[in-house]
GROMACS .gro file of C-alpha atoms in nm:
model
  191
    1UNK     CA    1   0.000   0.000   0.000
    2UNK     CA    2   0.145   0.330  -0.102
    3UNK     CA    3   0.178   0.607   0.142
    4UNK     CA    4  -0.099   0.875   0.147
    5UNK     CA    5  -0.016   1.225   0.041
    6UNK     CA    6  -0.099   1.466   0.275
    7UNK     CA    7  -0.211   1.828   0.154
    8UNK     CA    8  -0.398   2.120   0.307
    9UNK     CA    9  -0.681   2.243   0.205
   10UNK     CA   10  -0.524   2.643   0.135
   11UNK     CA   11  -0.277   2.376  -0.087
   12UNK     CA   12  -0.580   2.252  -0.264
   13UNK     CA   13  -0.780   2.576  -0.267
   14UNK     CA   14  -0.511   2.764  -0.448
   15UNK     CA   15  -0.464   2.476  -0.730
   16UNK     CA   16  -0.837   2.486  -0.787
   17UNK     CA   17  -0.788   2.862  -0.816
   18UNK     CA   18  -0.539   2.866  -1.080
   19UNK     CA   19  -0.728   2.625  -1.231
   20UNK     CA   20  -1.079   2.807  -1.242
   21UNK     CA   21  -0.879   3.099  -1.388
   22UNK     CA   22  -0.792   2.879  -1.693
   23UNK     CA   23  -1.112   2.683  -1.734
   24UNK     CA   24  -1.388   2.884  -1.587
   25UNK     CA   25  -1.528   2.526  -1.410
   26UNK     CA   26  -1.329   2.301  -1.095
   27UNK     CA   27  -1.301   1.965  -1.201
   28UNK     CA   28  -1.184   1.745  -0.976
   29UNK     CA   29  -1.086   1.454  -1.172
   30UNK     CA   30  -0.843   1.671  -1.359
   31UNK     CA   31  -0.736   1.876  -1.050
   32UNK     CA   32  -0.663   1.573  -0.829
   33UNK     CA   33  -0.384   1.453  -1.021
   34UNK     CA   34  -0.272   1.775  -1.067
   35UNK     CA   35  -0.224   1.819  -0.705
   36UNK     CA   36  -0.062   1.457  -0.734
   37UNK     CA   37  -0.367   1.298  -0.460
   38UNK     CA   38  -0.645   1.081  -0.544
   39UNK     CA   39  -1.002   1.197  -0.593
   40UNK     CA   40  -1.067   1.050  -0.267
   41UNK     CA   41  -0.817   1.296  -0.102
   42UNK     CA   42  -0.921   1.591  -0.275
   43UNK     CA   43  -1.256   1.543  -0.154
   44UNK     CA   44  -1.201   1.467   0.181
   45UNK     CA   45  -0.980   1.766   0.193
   46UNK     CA   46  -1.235   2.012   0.037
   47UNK     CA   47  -1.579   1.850   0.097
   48UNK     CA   48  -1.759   1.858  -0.211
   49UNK     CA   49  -1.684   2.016  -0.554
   50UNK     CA   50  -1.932   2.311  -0.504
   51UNK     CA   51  -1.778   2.344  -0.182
   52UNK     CA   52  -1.453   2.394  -0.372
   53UNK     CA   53  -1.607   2.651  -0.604
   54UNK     CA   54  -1.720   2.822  -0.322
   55UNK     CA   55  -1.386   2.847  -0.154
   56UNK     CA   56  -1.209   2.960  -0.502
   57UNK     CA   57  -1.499   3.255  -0.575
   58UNK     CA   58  -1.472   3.347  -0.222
   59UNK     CA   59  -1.100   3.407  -0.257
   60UNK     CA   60  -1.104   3.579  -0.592
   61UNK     CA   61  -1.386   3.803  -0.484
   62UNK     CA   62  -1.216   3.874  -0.130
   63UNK     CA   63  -0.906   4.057  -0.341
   64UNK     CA   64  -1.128   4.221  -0.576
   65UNK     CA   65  -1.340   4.365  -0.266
   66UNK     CA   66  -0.992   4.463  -0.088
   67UNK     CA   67  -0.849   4.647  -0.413
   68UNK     CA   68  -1.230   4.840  -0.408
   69UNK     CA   69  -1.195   4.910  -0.054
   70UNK     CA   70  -0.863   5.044  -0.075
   71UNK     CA   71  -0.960   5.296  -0.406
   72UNK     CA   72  -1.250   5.439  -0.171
   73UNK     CA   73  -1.202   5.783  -0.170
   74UNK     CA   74  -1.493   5.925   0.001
   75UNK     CA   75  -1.734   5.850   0.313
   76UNK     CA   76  -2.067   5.819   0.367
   77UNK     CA   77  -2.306   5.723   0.114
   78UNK     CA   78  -2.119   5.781  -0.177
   79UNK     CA   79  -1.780   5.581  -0.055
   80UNK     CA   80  -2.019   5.310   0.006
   81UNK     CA   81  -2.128   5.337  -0.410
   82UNK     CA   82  -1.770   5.391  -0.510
   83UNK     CA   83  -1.613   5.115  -0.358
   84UNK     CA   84  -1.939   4.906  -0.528
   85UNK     CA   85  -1.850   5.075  -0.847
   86UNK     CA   86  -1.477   4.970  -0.858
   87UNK     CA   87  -1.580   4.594  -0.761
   88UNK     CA   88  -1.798   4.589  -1.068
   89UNK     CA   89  -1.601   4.774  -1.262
   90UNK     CA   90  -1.369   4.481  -1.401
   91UNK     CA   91  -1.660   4.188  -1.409
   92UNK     CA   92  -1.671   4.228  -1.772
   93UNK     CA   93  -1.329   4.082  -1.790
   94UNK     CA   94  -1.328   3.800  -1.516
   95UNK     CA   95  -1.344   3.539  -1.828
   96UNK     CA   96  -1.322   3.220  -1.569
   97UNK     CA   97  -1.651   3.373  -1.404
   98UNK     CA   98  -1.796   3.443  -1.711
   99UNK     CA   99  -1.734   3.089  -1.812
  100UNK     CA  100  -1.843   2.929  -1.489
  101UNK     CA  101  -2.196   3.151  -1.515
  102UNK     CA  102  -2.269   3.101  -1.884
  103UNK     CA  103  -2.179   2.711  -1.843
  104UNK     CA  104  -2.282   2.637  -1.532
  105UNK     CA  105  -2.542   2.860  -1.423
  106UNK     CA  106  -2.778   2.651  -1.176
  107UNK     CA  107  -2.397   2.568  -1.014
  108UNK     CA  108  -2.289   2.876  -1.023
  109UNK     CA  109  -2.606   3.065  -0.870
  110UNK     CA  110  -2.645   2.811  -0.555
  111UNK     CA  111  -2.244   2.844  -0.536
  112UNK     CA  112  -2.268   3.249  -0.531
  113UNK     CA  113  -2.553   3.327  -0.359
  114UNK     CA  114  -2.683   3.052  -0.144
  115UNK     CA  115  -2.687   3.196   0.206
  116UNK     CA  116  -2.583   2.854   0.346
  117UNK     CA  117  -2.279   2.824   0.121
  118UNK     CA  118  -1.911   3.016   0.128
  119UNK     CA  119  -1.937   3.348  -0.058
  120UNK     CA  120  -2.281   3.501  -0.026
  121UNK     CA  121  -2.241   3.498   0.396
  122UNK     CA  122  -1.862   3.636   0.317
  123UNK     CA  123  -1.954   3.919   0.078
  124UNK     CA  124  -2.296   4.028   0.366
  125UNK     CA  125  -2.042   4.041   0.600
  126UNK     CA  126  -1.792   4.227   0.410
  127UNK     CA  127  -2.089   4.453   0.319
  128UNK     CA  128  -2.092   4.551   0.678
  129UNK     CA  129  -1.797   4.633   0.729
  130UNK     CA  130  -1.773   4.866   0.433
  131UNK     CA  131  -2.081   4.996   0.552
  132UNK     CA  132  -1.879   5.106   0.894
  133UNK     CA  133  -1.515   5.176   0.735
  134UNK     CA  134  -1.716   5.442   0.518
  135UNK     CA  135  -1.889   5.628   0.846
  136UNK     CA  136  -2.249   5.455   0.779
  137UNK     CA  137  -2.386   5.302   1.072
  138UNK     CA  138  -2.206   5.489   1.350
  139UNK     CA  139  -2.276   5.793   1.534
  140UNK     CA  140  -2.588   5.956   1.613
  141UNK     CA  141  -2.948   5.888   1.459
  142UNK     CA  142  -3.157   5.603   1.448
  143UNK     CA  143  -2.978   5.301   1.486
  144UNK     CA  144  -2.970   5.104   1.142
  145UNK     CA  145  -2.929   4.707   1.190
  146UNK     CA  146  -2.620   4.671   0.912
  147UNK     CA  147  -2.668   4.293   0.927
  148UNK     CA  148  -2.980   4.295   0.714
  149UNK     CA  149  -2.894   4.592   0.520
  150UNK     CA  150  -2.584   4.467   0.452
  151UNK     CA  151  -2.789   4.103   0.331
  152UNK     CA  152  -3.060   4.364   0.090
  153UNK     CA  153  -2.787   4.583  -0.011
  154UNK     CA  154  -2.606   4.261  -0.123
  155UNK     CA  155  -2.865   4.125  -0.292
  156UNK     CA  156  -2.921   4.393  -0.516
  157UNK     CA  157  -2.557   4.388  -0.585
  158UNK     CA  158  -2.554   4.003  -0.689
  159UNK     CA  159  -2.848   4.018  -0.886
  160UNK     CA  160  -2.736   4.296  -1.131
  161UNK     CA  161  -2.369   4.146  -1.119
  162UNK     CA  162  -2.495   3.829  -1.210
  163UNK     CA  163  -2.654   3.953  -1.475
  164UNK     CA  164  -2.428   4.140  -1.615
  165UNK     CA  165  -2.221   3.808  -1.613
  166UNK     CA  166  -2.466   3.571  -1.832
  167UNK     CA  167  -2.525   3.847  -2.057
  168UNK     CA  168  -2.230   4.040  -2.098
  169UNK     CA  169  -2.200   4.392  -2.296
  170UNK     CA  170  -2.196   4.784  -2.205
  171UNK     CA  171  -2.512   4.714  -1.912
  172UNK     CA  172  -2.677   5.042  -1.822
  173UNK     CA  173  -2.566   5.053  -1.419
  174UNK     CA  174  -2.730   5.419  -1.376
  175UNK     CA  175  -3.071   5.248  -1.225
  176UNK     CA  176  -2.941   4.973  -1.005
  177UNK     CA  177  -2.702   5.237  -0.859
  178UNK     CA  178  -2.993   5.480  -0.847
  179UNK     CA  179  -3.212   5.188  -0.638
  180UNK     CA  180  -2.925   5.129  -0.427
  181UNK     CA  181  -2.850   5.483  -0.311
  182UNK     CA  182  -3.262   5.513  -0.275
  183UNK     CA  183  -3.178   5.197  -0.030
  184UNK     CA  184  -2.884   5.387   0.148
  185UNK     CA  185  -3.050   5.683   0.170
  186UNK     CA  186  -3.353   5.556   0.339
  187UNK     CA  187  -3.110   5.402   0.594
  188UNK     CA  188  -2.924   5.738   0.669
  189UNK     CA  189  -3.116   5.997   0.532
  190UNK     CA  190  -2.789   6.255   0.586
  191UNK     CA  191  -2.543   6.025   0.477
   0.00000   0.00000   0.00000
């Protein structure tokens, strides 16, 4: 009997990444030998193959957020649209996701915005904290609850980024930003 391989699961995470990025899909019987384990391994070390995808989309959408984050310029409402702005603003060349959403799109909705999987619960809570690191939510007023804001706001988010992804082109963004600074503005009516 030949030794089992051991590998973490950040190991297997970031060979599914590169992967996605070339393919626009995860599959395992191609990644595990890749990775030099066994099918068997790979999927006791990530779970399940929409599991997997889950963990890859989280991790490319985690450095897009950051990058947004970081070109915020402004508070308040409007920081909380910009940094919204420069997450969407390079969808229309993420070619794996656009492959994974065209070909897979049952997969790929349940992996993106299923509030039991990996990325929707990520991206609500990131949603918060942009919320706070652009002055909404704090200070005096009536008290907001972010959580479900955060879930509404990111919602509306998803469901024109997603379509934007399965039927890409020049989309007109003017009234989904429009609905989501009606959203903001009911929530902090100064902001």
């Amino acid at each position: 009997m030949s030794p089992r391989r051991v590998i973490s699961h950040e190991t297997v995470v970031r060979g599914a990444i590169r992967y996605f990025l070339e393919h626009g899909t995860v599959d395992v019987d191609e990644l595990a030998p890749i990775l030099a384990v066994s099918r068997a391994t790979l999927y006791r070390v990530a779970g399940s193959r929409e599991l997997l995808l889950g963990h890859v989309l989280w991790a490319l959408c985690e450095i897009r957020l950051d990058a947004a984050r970081r070109a915020r310029t402004v508070d308040g409402i409007e920081g909380v649209l910009e940094v919204t702005r420069h997450f969407g603003a390079g969808l229309a060349d993420a070619k794996g996701l656009i492959t994974f959403v065209t070909t897979e799109p049952e997969l790929a909705g349940r992996v993106l915005s299923s509030p039991t999987g990996v990325v929707h619960p990520r991206v609500v809570a990131a949603q918060k904290e942009i919320f706070l690191e652009a002055g909404c939510g704090a200070g005096p007023g009536p008290a907001v609850d972010l959580d479900r804001l955060a879930y509404l706001y990111t919602r509306m988010v998803e469901v024109a980024a997603y379509s934007e992804l399965q039927y890409p082109g020049r989309p007109d963004r003017g009234p989904v930003e429009q609905a989501l600074r009606a959203l903001l503005t009911e929530a902090w009516p100064g902001g």
